Amino acid sequence: MDGKWQIGSLLAIPLYIDSSWFFILGLVTLVNSQEITQLNLVGNLWWLAWIAGLMLALLLFISVLLHELGHSLVALAQGINVNSITLFMFGGVAAIEKESENPIGAFWVAIAGPLVSLGLSVLLFTLLYTLPSRENLDTVRGLSVYMIEDIARINLVLGIFNLIPGLPLDGGQVLKAIVWKLKGDRFTGVRWAAASGQLIGWLGISLGLFLILLTGSLSGLWIVFIGWFVRRNAENYQRITQLQESLLTITAIDVMTREFRVINAHLTITQFAQDYLLTELHDVMVYFAASEGRYRGLIVIEDLQSIERSQWDTMTLWDIVHPLNTIPSVTEKTSVVTIIEKLEAINERYITVLSPAGAVAGIIDRGDIVKAIATYNQLPIPETEIKRIKEEGTYPSYLQLPAIVKTIDT
Ligand SMILES: [Zn+2]
């Protein structure tokens, strides 16, 4: 992964740090140490302010990590894998492999993080209650009490901020789970929570800009950034949901093409090679053999290499075809989700679509799939790109359909 380092693992979950994390670590250390100096907590021991500032920054990230572990543990308890936890500029992300199967499960995964943060906050505030006030303590002890106060506050903010009900925040996931439960449809839940996230993002951006104009200071810029981040992610959720819905809606008949040729099964291999293979420059053409109005099977060009040249004049295509019931195929009604999965499983360039009568209705390759999805979702994917996908048989990096398919429960 680029710009990401693994620093260890927790409960067998790999733990990563994004390069943007170091920037924030530095910034948070700076802000903390300044505050500690201003509060006159360290006297003239300026270096102690820096050490305490750094420790606070690290404790902030441990708090974020514990929050993510909250989500992860509940997911693990539901039998769902957690692929990684990554700490980055705006906090942490637990890459949970798939969504809970039902809204109740999704609700608990979502709320677990904020509950950990709020729980930690309550715990630390309770601890503070039993400790003497820092004015009566020496420098190091006073500083320790200050740090506990600060971390208690940070966890409170982490818990409350994440409960704001819009995607990508946990509160958005909670809202999604509730709407999912009420309306009985996951996609409706995501649409509501993503719309709410967009609104909250815009509110954040406006609030930040308003603060900058009002106070003339740039501290509102951070709120603008977070607002922008929330809005953009909410938009992504909307896009991905629309994409997932389209993958379940589109079927083979919408995707398939007739980019194959039907050849007389009585032709000898020599005739076939001369009339088609040597004259056609189209190196990715698919050939089926038929006779007496019936499909006899698929011709696999690679098979020819293993047939003695001396037999080419006597053997017919019928002798070497792979009958339709032995080749990988789908029906016209198969959803594109299943087609994508099957294509990956067989690791071929295309798959055959059979009609109810057992004839070849069409073939589907990865380019056809991308084209159908692009049309359905109004994604601007140029024809040259579709051609490249068809020839190379790989999905583009921005549309990794096998990975998207894995997020859909079928
Ligand atoms: Zn969370």
Coordinates of C-alpha atoms and ligand atoms in Angstrom, one line a residue:
M1 CA 0.0 0.0 0.0
D2 CA 1.3 3.4 -0.8
G3 CA 1.9 5.9 2.0
K4 CA 0.9 3.4 4.6
W5 CA 3.1 1.5 7.1
Q6 CA 2.2 -1.5 9.2
I7 CA 3.3 -0.9 12.7
G8 CA 2.1 -4.1 14.2
S9 CA -1.1 -6.0 14.8
L10 CA -3.8 -6.3 17.5
L11 CA -5.9 -9.4 17.9
A12 CA -4.5 -10.5 14.5
I13 CA -5.8 -7.3 12.9
P14 CA -2.9 -5.5 11.0
L15 CA -2.4 -2.0 12.2
Y16 CA -1.4 0.7 9.7
I17 CA -0.4 4.3 9.9
D18 CA -1.0 6.6 6.9
S19 CA 1.6 9.2 6.0
S20 CA -0.9 12.0 6.8
W21 CA -0.9 10.8 10.4
F22 CA 2.7 12.1 11.0
F23 CA 1.6 15.6 9.9
I24 CA -1.2 15.5 12.5
L25 CA 1.0 14.0 15.1
G26 CA 3.4 17.0 14.7
L27 CA 0.6 19.5 14.7
V28 CA -1.2 18.1 17.7
T29 CA 2.1 17.9 19.6
L30 CA 2.8 21.6 18.8
V31 CA -0.7 22.8 19.8
N32 CA -0.6 20.7 23.1
S33 CA 2.9 21.9 24.1
Q34 CA 1.9 25.5 23.5
E35 CA -1.2 25.1 25.6
I36 CA 0.8 23.4 28.4
T37 CA 3.3 26.3 28.3
Q38 CA 0.5 28.9 28.3
L39 CA -1.2 27.2 31.3
N40 CA 2.1 27.5 33.1
L41 CA 2.1 23.8 33.9
V42 CA 5.8 23.2 33.5
G43 CA 7.4 26.4 34.7
N44 CA 10.5 27.0 32.7
L45 CA 11.0 23.3 31.8
W46 CA 10.1 24.0 28.1
W47 CA 11.3 20.5 27.0
L48 CA 8.8 18.9 29.4
A49 CA 6.0 20.8 27.6
W50 CA 7.1 19.1 24.3
I51 CA 7.3 15.7 25.9
A52 CA 3.9 16.1 27.4
G53 CA 2.6 17.4 24.1
L54 CA 3.9 14.4 22.2
M55 CA 2.5 12.0 24.9
L56 CA -0.9 13.7 24.6
A57 CA -0.8 13.4 20.8
L58 CA 0.0 9.7 21.1
L59 CA -2.7 9.2 23.7
L60 CA -5.2 10.8 21.3
F61 CA -4.3 8.2 18.7
I62 CA -4.5 5.4 21.3
S63 CA -8.0 6.7 22.0
V64 CA -8.8 6.6 18.3
L65 CA -7.4 3.1 18.1
L66 CA -9.5 1.9 21.0
H67 CA -12.5 3.4 19.3
E68 CA -11.8 1.5 16.2
L69 CA -11.2 -1.7 18.2
G70 CA -14.7 -1.2 19.6
H71 CA -16.1 -1.4 16.1
S72 CA -13.8 -4.3 15.2
L73 CA -14.5 -6.5 18.2
V74 CA -18.3 -6.3 17.6
A75 CA -17.8 -7.2 14.0
L76 CA -15.5 -10.1 14.9
A77 CA -18.1 -11.3 17.4
Q78 CA -20.6 -11.4 14.5
G79 CA -18.1 -13.6 12.5
I80 CA -17.1 -10.7 10.2
N81 CA -13.4 -10.3 9.4
V82 CA -11.6 -7.1 10.1
N83 CA -8.9 -6.7 7.4
S84 CA -7.0 -3.8 9.0
I85 CA -7.1 -0.7 11.2
T86 CA -5.5 2.4 9.7
L87 CA -4.8 5.7 11.5
F88 CA -4.8 8.8 9.3
M89 CA -5.3 12.5 9.4
F90 CA -8.9 12.6 10.4
G91 CA -8.8 9.7 12.9
G92 CA -9.0 5.9 12.2
V93 CA -10.7 3.5 9.9
A94 CA -11.4 -0.2 10.6
A95 CA -11.6 -2.0 7.3
I96 CA -14.4 -4.4 8.2
E97 CA -14.7 -7.0 5.4
K98 CA -18.5 -6.9 5.0
E99 CA -21.6 -5.4 6.5
S100 CA -23.6 -7.1 9.2
E101 CA -26.4 -9.3 7.7
N102 CA -29.1 -7.5 9.5
P103 CA -29.8 -3.9 10.8
I104 CA -29.5 -4.9 14.4
G105 CA -26.0 -6.2 13.8
A106 CA -25.0 -3.1 11.8
F107 CA -26.3 -0.9 14.6
W108 CA -24.1 -2.6 17.2
V109 CA -21.0 -2.4 15.0
A110 CA -21.6 1.3 14.4
I111 CA -22.4 2.3 18.0
A112 CA -19.6 0.3 19.5
G113 CA -16.9 2.8 18.7
P114 CA -18.6 5.8 20.2
L115 CA -19.6 3.7 23.2
V116 CA -15.9 2.9 23.8
S117 CA -15.0 6.6 23.6
L118 CA -17.8 7.7 25.9
G119 CA -17.0 4.8 28.3
L120 CA -13.3 5.8 28.4
S121 CA -14.4 9.4 29.0
V122 CA -16.6 8.5 31.9
L123 CA -13.9 6.3 33.4
L124 CA -11.3 9.0 33.2
F125 CA -13.6 11.7 34.6
T126 CA -14.4 9.4 37.5
L127 CA -10.7 8.8 38.1
L128 CA -10.2 12.6 38.1
Y129 CA -12.9 13.0 40.7
T130 CA -10.8 10.9 43.1
L131 CA -7.6 12.8 42.4
P132 CA -6.5 16.0 44.1
S133 CA -6.8 19.2 42.1
R134 CA -3.7 19.9 40.0
E135 CA -3.0 23.3 41.7
N136 CA -2.0 21.4 44.9
L137 CA 0.4 19.1 43.2
D138 CA 4.1 19.3 42.0
T139 CA 4.9 19.9 38.4
V140 CA 5.0 16.3 37.1
R141 CA 1.9 15.2 39.1
G142 CA 0.0 18.3 38.1
L143 CA 0.9 17.7 34.5
S144 CA -0.3 14.0 34.7
V145 CA -3.6 15.2 36.1
Y146 CA -3.9 17.7 33.2
M147 CA -3.2 15.0 30.7
I148 CA -5.9 12.7 32.2
E149 CA -8.3 15.7 32.0
D150 CA -7.4 16.3 28.4
I151 CA -7.7 12.7 27.3
A152 CA -11.1 12.4 29.1
R153 CA -12.3 15.5 27.2
I154 CA -10.9 14.2 23.9
N155 CA -12.8 10.9 24.3
L156 CA -16.0 12.7 25.1
V157 CA -15.6 14.8 21.9
L158 CA -14.7 11.6 19.9
G159 CA -17.8 9.9 21.2
I160 CA -20.2 12.8 20.6
F161 CA -18.7 14.0 17.3
N162 CA -18.9 10.5 15.8
L163 CA -22.5 10.2 16.8
I164 CA -23.5 13.1 14.4
P165 CA -26.1 11.3 12.2
G166 CA -24.6 11.4 8.7
L167 CA -22.4 9.1 6.7
P168 CA -19.4 8.5 6.9
L169 CA -19.6 9.1 10.7
D170 CA -20.7 6.4 13.0
G171 CA -23.9 8.2 13.7
G172 CA -24.6 8.0 10.0
Q173 CA -24.1 4.2 10.2
V174 CA -26.5 4.1 13.2
L175 CA -29.1 6.2 11.3
K176 CA -28.7 3.8 8.3
A177 CA -29.3 0.8 10.5
I178 CA -32.4 2.4 12.0
V179 CA -33.9 3.3 8.6
W180 CA -32.9 -0.1 7.3
K181 CA -34.8 -1.7 10.2
L182 CA -37.8 0.5 9.8
K183 CA -38.1 0.4 6.0
G184 CA -36.8 -3.1 5.6
D185 CA -34.3 -2.1 3.0
R186 CA -30.6 -1.5 3.4
F187 CA -30.3 0.7 0.3
T188 CA -33.0 3.1 1.6
G189 CA -31.0 3.3 4.9
V190 CA -27.8 4.2 3.1
R191 CA -29.5 6.8 0.9
W192 CA -31.0 8.6 3.9
A193 CA -27.8 8.5 5.9
A194 CA -25.7 9.6 2.9
A195 CA -28.0 12.5 2.2
S196 CA -27.8 13.5 5.9
G197 CA -24.0 13.3 5.6
Q198 CA -24.0 15.6 2.6
L199 CA -26.1 18.1 4.5
I200 CA -23.9 17.9 7.6
G201 CA -20.8 18.3 5.4
W202 CA -22.1 21.4 3.8
L203 CA -23.2 22.8 7.2
G204 CA -19.6 22.1 8.4
I205 CA -18.1 23.9 5.4
S206 CA -20.5 26.9 5.9
L207 CA -19.8 27.1 9.7
G208 CA -16.1 27.0 9.1
L209 CA -16.2 29.7 6.5
F210 CA -18.5 31.8 8.7
L211 CA -16.0 31.5 11.6
I212 CA -13.1 32.5 9.4
L213 CA -15.0 35.6 8.2
L214 CA -16.3 36.4 11.6
T215 CA -13.1 36.1 13.6
G216 CA -10.6 36.7 10.8
S217 CA -8.6 33.7 12.1
L218 CA -7.9 30.6 10.1
S219 CA -8.9 28.1 12.9
G220 CA -12.3 27.7 11.1
L221 CA -10.3 26.2 8.2
W222 CA -10.1 22.8 10.1
I223 CA -14.0 22.7 10.3
V224 CA -14.1 23.5 6.5
F225 CA -11.7 20.6 5.9
I226 CA -13.7 18.1 8.0
G227 CA -16.9 19.3 6.4
W228 CA -15.4 18.8 3.0
F229 CA -14.2 15.3 4.0
V230 CA -17.6 14.3 5.3
R231 CA -19.4 15.7 2.3
R232 CA -17.1 13.9 -0.1
N233 CA -17.4 10.6 1.7
A234 CA -21.2 10.8 1.9
E235 CA -21.2 11.3 -1.8
N236 CA -19.0 8.2 -2.3
Y237 CA -21.4 6.2 -0.1
Q238 CA -24.2 7.4 -2.4
R239 CA -22.3 6.4 -5.5
I240 CA -21.3 3.0 -4.2
T241 CA -24.9 2.3 -3.1
Q242 CA -26.2 3.2 -6.5
L243 CA -23.5 1.0 -8.0
Q244 CA -24.4 -1.9 -5.7
E245 CA -28.1 -1.5 -6.6
S246 CA -27.3 -1.5 -10.3
L247 CA -25.2 -4.6 -9.9
L248 CA -28.2 -6.4 -8.5
T249 CA -30.6 -5.0 -11.1
I250 CA -28.6 -5.5 -14.3
T251 CA -28.8 -9.1 -15.8
A252 CA -27.0 -11.0 -18.4
I253 CA -29.4 -10.0 -21.2
D254 CA -28.6 -6.3 -20.6
V255 CA -24.9 -6.9 -20.8
M256 CA -24.2 -9.6 -23.4
T257 CA -23.1 -9.0 -26.9
R258 CA -23.1 -11.1 -30.0
E259 CA -19.4 -10.7 -30.6
F260 CA -18.9 -14.3 -31.5
R261 CA -19.0 -16.2 -34.8
V262 CA -21.0 -19.4 -35.5
I263 CA -19.1 -21.8 -37.8
N264 CA -20.3 -24.9 -39.7
A265 CA -19.3 -27.8 -37.4
H266 CA -18.7 -30.0 -40.5
L267 CA -15.7 -27.9 -41.6
T268 CA -12.3 -29.6 -41.2
I269 CA -9.8 -27.9 -38.9
T270 CA -7.7 -27.0 -41.9
Q271 CA -10.6 -25.3 -43.6
F272 CA -11.4 -23.4 -40.4
A273 CA -7.8 -22.3 -39.9
Q274 CA -7.6 -21.1 -43.5
D275 CA -11.0 -19.4 -43.7
Y276 CA -11.1 -17.8 -40.3
L277 CA -7.9 -17.9 -38.2
L278 CA -5.5 -16.8 -41.0
T279 CA -7.8 -14.2 -42.6
E280 CA -9.2 -12.6 -39.5
L281 CA -7.0 -10.2 -37.6
H282 CA -9.4 -10.1 -34.7
D283 CA -7.3 -12.1 -32.1
V284 CA -10.0 -12.1 -29.4
M285 CA -12.8 -13.6 -31.5
V286 CA -14.9 -16.3 -30.0
Y287 CA -16.1 -19.2 -32.2
F288 CA -19.0 -21.7 -31.7
A289 CA -19.6 -24.6 -34.1
A290 CA -23.2 -25.4 -35.2
S291 CA -24.8 -27.8 -37.7
E292 CA -28.3 -28.7 -38.7
G293 CA -29.5 -25.6 -36.8
R294 CA -28.0 -26.7 -33.5
Y295 CA -25.1 -25.5 -31.5
R296 CA -22.5 -28.2 -31.2
G297 CA -20.1 -26.4 -28.8
L298 CA -17.3 -24.0 -28.3
I299 CA -14.1 -24.0 -30.3
V300 CA -11.1 -23.4 -28.1
I301 CA -8.3 -22.1 -30.4
E302 CA -5.6 -23.3 -28.0
D303 CA -6.8 -26.9 -28.5
L304 CA -5.5 -26.8 -32.1
Q305 CA -1.9 -26.7 -30.9
S306 CA -2.2 -30.2 -29.4
I307 CA -3.7 -31.8 -32.5
E308 CA -1.3 -33.4 -35.0
R309 CA -1.0 -31.4 -38.2
S310 CA -1.7 -34.6 -40.2
Q311 CA -5.1 -34.9 -38.6
W312 CA -6.2 -31.3 -39.5
D313 CA -7.6 -32.4 -42.9
T314 CA -9.7 -35.2 -41.5
M315 CA -10.9 -34.0 -38.2
T316 CA -13.9 -31.7 -38.2
L317 CA -14.7 -28.9 -35.7
W318 CA -17.4 -31.1 -34.3
D319 CA -14.7 -33.5 -33.2
I320 CA -12.9 -30.9 -31.1
V321 CA -15.7 -28.8 -29.7
H322 CA -16.5 -28.4 -26.0
P323 CA -20.2 -29.0 -25.8
L324 CA -22.2 -26.1 -24.3
N325 CA -23.2 -28.0 -21.2
T326 CA -19.5 -28.4 -20.3
I327 CA -18.4 -24.8 -20.6
P328 CA -18.8 -22.1 -18.0
S329 CA -22.2 -20.4 -18.7
V330 CA -24.9 -18.2 -17.2
T331 CA -28.5 -17.7 -18.1
E332 CA -30.1 -14.5 -19.5
K333 CA -31.5 -13.7 -16.1
T334 CA -28.3 -14.1 -14.1
S335 CA -27.5 -10.9 -12.2
V336 CA -24.3 -9.1 -13.1
V337 CA -23.1 -9.7 -9.5
T338 CA -23.0 -13.4 -10.2
I339 CA -21.5 -12.9 -13.6
I340 CA -18.6 -10.9 -12.1
E341 CA -18.0 -13.5 -9.5
K342 CA -18.1 -16.4 -12.0
L343 CA -15.7 -14.6 -14.4
E344 CA -13.2 -14.2 -11.6
A345 CA -13.7 -17.8 -10.4
I346 CA -13.1 -19.3 -13.9
N347 CA -10.4 -16.7 -14.7
E348 CA -11.4 -16.5 -18.3
R349 CA -11.8 -13.6 -20.7
Y350 CA -15.5 -14.2 -21.2
I351 CA -18.4 -16.3 -20.2
T352 CA -21.2 -17.7 -22.4
V353 CA -24.9 -16.8 -21.9
L354 CA -27.2 -19.7 -22.8
S355 CA -30.9 -19.2 -23.8
P356 CA -33.6 -21.3 -22.2
A357 CA -33.5 -23.5 -25.3
G358 CA -29.8 -24.2 -24.8
A359 CA -28.6 -22.1 -27.6
V360 CA -25.9 -19.4 -27.3
A361 CA -27.7 -16.1 -26.6
G362 CA -24.5 -14.1 -26.2
I363 CA -21.1 -13.7 -24.5
I364 CA -20.0 -11.4 -21.8
D365 CA -16.5 -10.1 -21.1
R366 CA -15.3 -7.6 -18.5
G367 CA -15.5 -4.7 -21.0
D368 CA -19.2 -5.5 -21.6
I369 CA -19.9 -5.5 -17.9
V370 CA -18.1 -2.1 -17.4
K371 CA -20.0 -0.6 -20.3
A372 CA -23.4 -1.7 -19.0
I373 CA -22.7 -0.4 -15.5
A374 CA -21.3 2.8 -16.9
T375 CA -24.4 3.3 -19.0
Y376 CA -26.8 2.5 -16.1
N377 CA -25.0 4.8 -13.6
Q378 CA -24.1 7.5 -16.2
L379 CA -20.4 7.1 -15.6
P380 CA -18.4 8.8 -18.3
I381 CA -16.1 5.9 -19.4
P382 CA -14.8 6.4 -22.9
E383 CA -15.2 3.8 -25.7
T384 CA -11.4 3.5 -25.9
E385 CA -11.2 2.4 -22.3
I386 CA -13.9 -0.2 -22.8
K387 CA -11.9 -1.5 -25.8
R388 CA -8.8 -1.7 -23.6
I389 CA -10.7 -3.6 -20.9
K390 CA -12.1 -6.0 -23.5
E391 CA -8.6 -6.7 -24.8
E392 CA -6.7 -6.9 -21.6
G393 CA -9.5 -8.5 -19.6
T394 CA -8.8 -6.4 -16.5
Y395 CA -11.1 -4.0 -14.7
P396 CA -9.8 -0.4 -14.3
S397 CA -8.3 0.6 -11.0
Y398 CA -11.2 3.0 -10.2
L399 CA -13.8 0.3 -10.8
Q400 CA -12.6 -2.8 -9.1
L401 CA -15.9 -4.7 -9.5
P402 CA -14.8 -8.0 -7.9
A403 CA -14.0 -6.0 -4.7
I404 CA -17.3 -4.1 -4.9
V405 CA -19.2 -7.3 -5.4
K406 CA -17.8 -8.8 -2.2
T407 CA -19.5 -6.0 -0.3
I408 CA -22.9 -7.1 -1.5
D409 CA -24.9 -9.8 0.2
T410 CA -26.5 -12.1 -2.3
Ligands
ZN1 ZN -16.2 5.0 14.8

